[in-house]
Short mmCIF file of C-alpha atoms in Angstrom, two decimals:
data_model
loop_
_atom_site.label_atom_id
_atom_site.label_comp_id
_atom_site.label_asym_id
_atom_site.label_seq_id
_atom_site.Cartn_x
_atom_site.Cartn_y
_atom_site.Cartn_z
CA MET A 34 -15.62 -23.14 -63.88
CA ILE A 35 -15.67 -19.70 -65.52
CA LEU A 36 -18.17 -17.07 -64.32
CA LYS A 37 -18.88 -14.04 -66.40
CA LYS A 38 -17.61 -10.76 -65.03
CA ASN A 39 -20.75 -8.82 -65.90
CA ALA A 40 -22.93 -11.42 -64.09
CA ILE A 41 -20.70 -11.31 -61.05
CA GLN A 42 -20.92 -7.48 -61.00
CA SER A 43 -24.71 -7.61 -61.36
CA ILE A 44 -25.19 -10.13 -58.47
CA SER A 45 -22.64 -8.21 -56.40
CA GLU A 46 -24.68 -4.96 -56.79
CA LYS A 47 -28.11 -6.64 -56.18
CA LEU A 48 -26.80 -8.43 -53.05
CA LYS A 49 -24.56 -5.50 -51.86
CA ILE A 50 -21.39 -7.70 -52.00
CA PRO A 51 -18.10 -5.85 -52.64
CA PHE A 52 -16.84 -6.28 -56.23
CA PHE A 53 -13.31 -5.71 -57.35
CA GLU A 54 -12.36 -5.54 -60.99
CA TYR A 55 -9.55 -8.11 -60.85
CA GLN A 56 -10.82 -10.36 -58.12
CA GLN A 57 -10.16 -14.10 -58.60
CA ASP A 58 -12.48 -16.75 -57.24
CA TRP A 59 -15.14 -14.16 -56.42
CA GLU A 60 -17.57 -16.82 -55.11
CA ILE A 61 -15.05 -18.12 -52.60
CA GLU A 62 -13.85 -14.67 -51.42
CA SER A 63 -17.47 -13.44 -51.15
CA SER A 64 -19.01 -16.49 -49.61
CA ASP A 65 -20.98 -15.91 -46.43
CA PRO A 66 -22.71 -18.77 -44.66
CA THR A 67 -24.75 -16.27 -42.45
CA ARG A 68 -26.43 -15.11 -45.64
CA LEU A 69 -27.35 -18.52 -47.09
CA ASP A 70 -31.07 -18.10 -46.47
CA GLU A 71 -30.93 -14.72 -48.08
CA PHE A 72 -29.07 -16.02 -51.11
CA LEU A 73 -31.50 -19.02 -51.53
CA SER A 74 -34.50 -16.70 -51.23
CA PHE A 75 -33.07 -14.33 -53.71
CA TYR A 76 -32.48 -17.11 -56.19
CA LYS A 77 -35.92 -18.39 -55.90
CA ASN A 78 -37.75 -15.05 -55.98
CA THR A 79 -35.80 -12.97 -58.44
CA THR A 80 -35.77 -13.06 -62.31
CA LEU A 81 -32.15 -13.82 -63.16
CA SER A 82 -30.31 -14.51 -66.48
CA GLY A 83 -28.62 -17.89 -66.84
CA ASP A 84 -25.27 -16.26 -66.13
CA GLU A 85 -26.56 -14.68 -62.96
CA LYS A 86 -28.06 -17.96 -61.80
CA ARG A 87 -24.57 -19.64 -62.36
CA VAL A 88 -22.83 -16.85 -60.36
CA LEU A 89 -25.35 -17.02 -57.52
CA MET A 90 -25.30 -20.84 -57.38
CA ALA A 91 -21.53 -20.72 -57.17
CA LEU A 92 -21.83 -18.32 -54.24
CA ILE A 93 -24.44 -20.46 -52.57
CA ILE A 94 -22.35 -23.57 -52.83
CA ALA A 95 -19.20 -21.76 -51.57
CA SER A 96 -21.14 -20.35 -48.68
CA TYR A 97 -22.56 -23.80 -47.83
CA ASP A 98 -19.15 -25.29 -47.95
CA ASP A 99 -17.94 -22.64 -45.52
CA LEU A 100 -20.90 -23.42 -43.26
CA LEU A 101 -20.02 -27.08 -43.18
CA GLN A 102 -16.51 -26.21 -41.96
CA GLU A 103 -18.05 -24.81 -38.86
CA VAL A 104 -21.24 -26.68 -38.12
CA LYS A 105 -23.34 -29.55 -39.36
CA ASP A 106 -26.60 -28.89 -41.35
CA GLU A 107 -28.60 -30.93 -38.86
CA ASN A 108 -31.92 -31.08 -40.59
CA GLN A 109 -30.39 -30.78 -44.10
CA TYR A 110 -32.85 -27.99 -44.87
CA LEU A 111 -30.07 -26.03 -46.71
CA TYR A 112 -28.72 -29.11 -48.37
CA ASN A 113 -32.14 -30.02 -49.76
CA SER A 114 -32.86 -26.49 -50.87
CA ILE A 115 -29.58 -26.28 -52.78
CA LYS A 116 -30.04 -29.79 -54.24
CA CYS A 117 -33.56 -28.85 -55.52
CA LEU A 118 -32.14 -25.74 -57.23
CA LEU A 119 -29.18 -27.72 -58.74
CA ASN A 120 -31.54 -30.45 -60.04
CA SER A 121 -33.77 -27.87 -61.70
CA ASN A 122 -31.11 -27.11 -64.28
CA LYS A 123 -28.27 -29.60 -64.21
CA ILE A 124 -27.05 -28.52 -67.65
CA LEU A 125 -26.59 -24.88 -66.52
CA PHE A 126 -24.68 -25.92 -63.47
CA LYS A 127 -22.72 -28.81 -64.94
CA ASP A 128 -19.29 -27.22 -64.53
CA ILE A 129 -20.07 -25.89 -61.20
CA LEU A 130 -21.09 -29.36 -60.02
CA GLU A 131 -17.93 -30.87 -61.52
CA TYR A 132 -15.72 -28.25 -59.87
CA TRP A 133 -17.16 -28.91 -56.37
CA THR A 134 -17.40 -32.64 -56.63
CA THR A 135 -13.71 -32.92 -57.53
CA TYR A 136 -12.69 -30.21 -55.10
CA LYS A 137 -9.96 -31.36 -52.66
CA ASN A 138 -8.64 -29.43 -49.58
#
């Protein structure tokens, strides 16, 4: 999964997330489960380029993964919200889905 640096920088600025020039795995390092609702709302209500959507989706999935390490998504509201966004453009998110479905701890 390769995310474009200019899209990472753009999303970082818009969501006020620190951005470092040579940061690897930005979405994992920047994940924040406490901001998942904010990230989802931003995705749904903001006009984004395809690259920005990919970056934000990678951040959303990494944040959701972090959340599941701590608690259970009892009513699956977050899961269903993320699934709906992913299903809206499977081609755009293909490599992100492949990365997370083959991810092993």
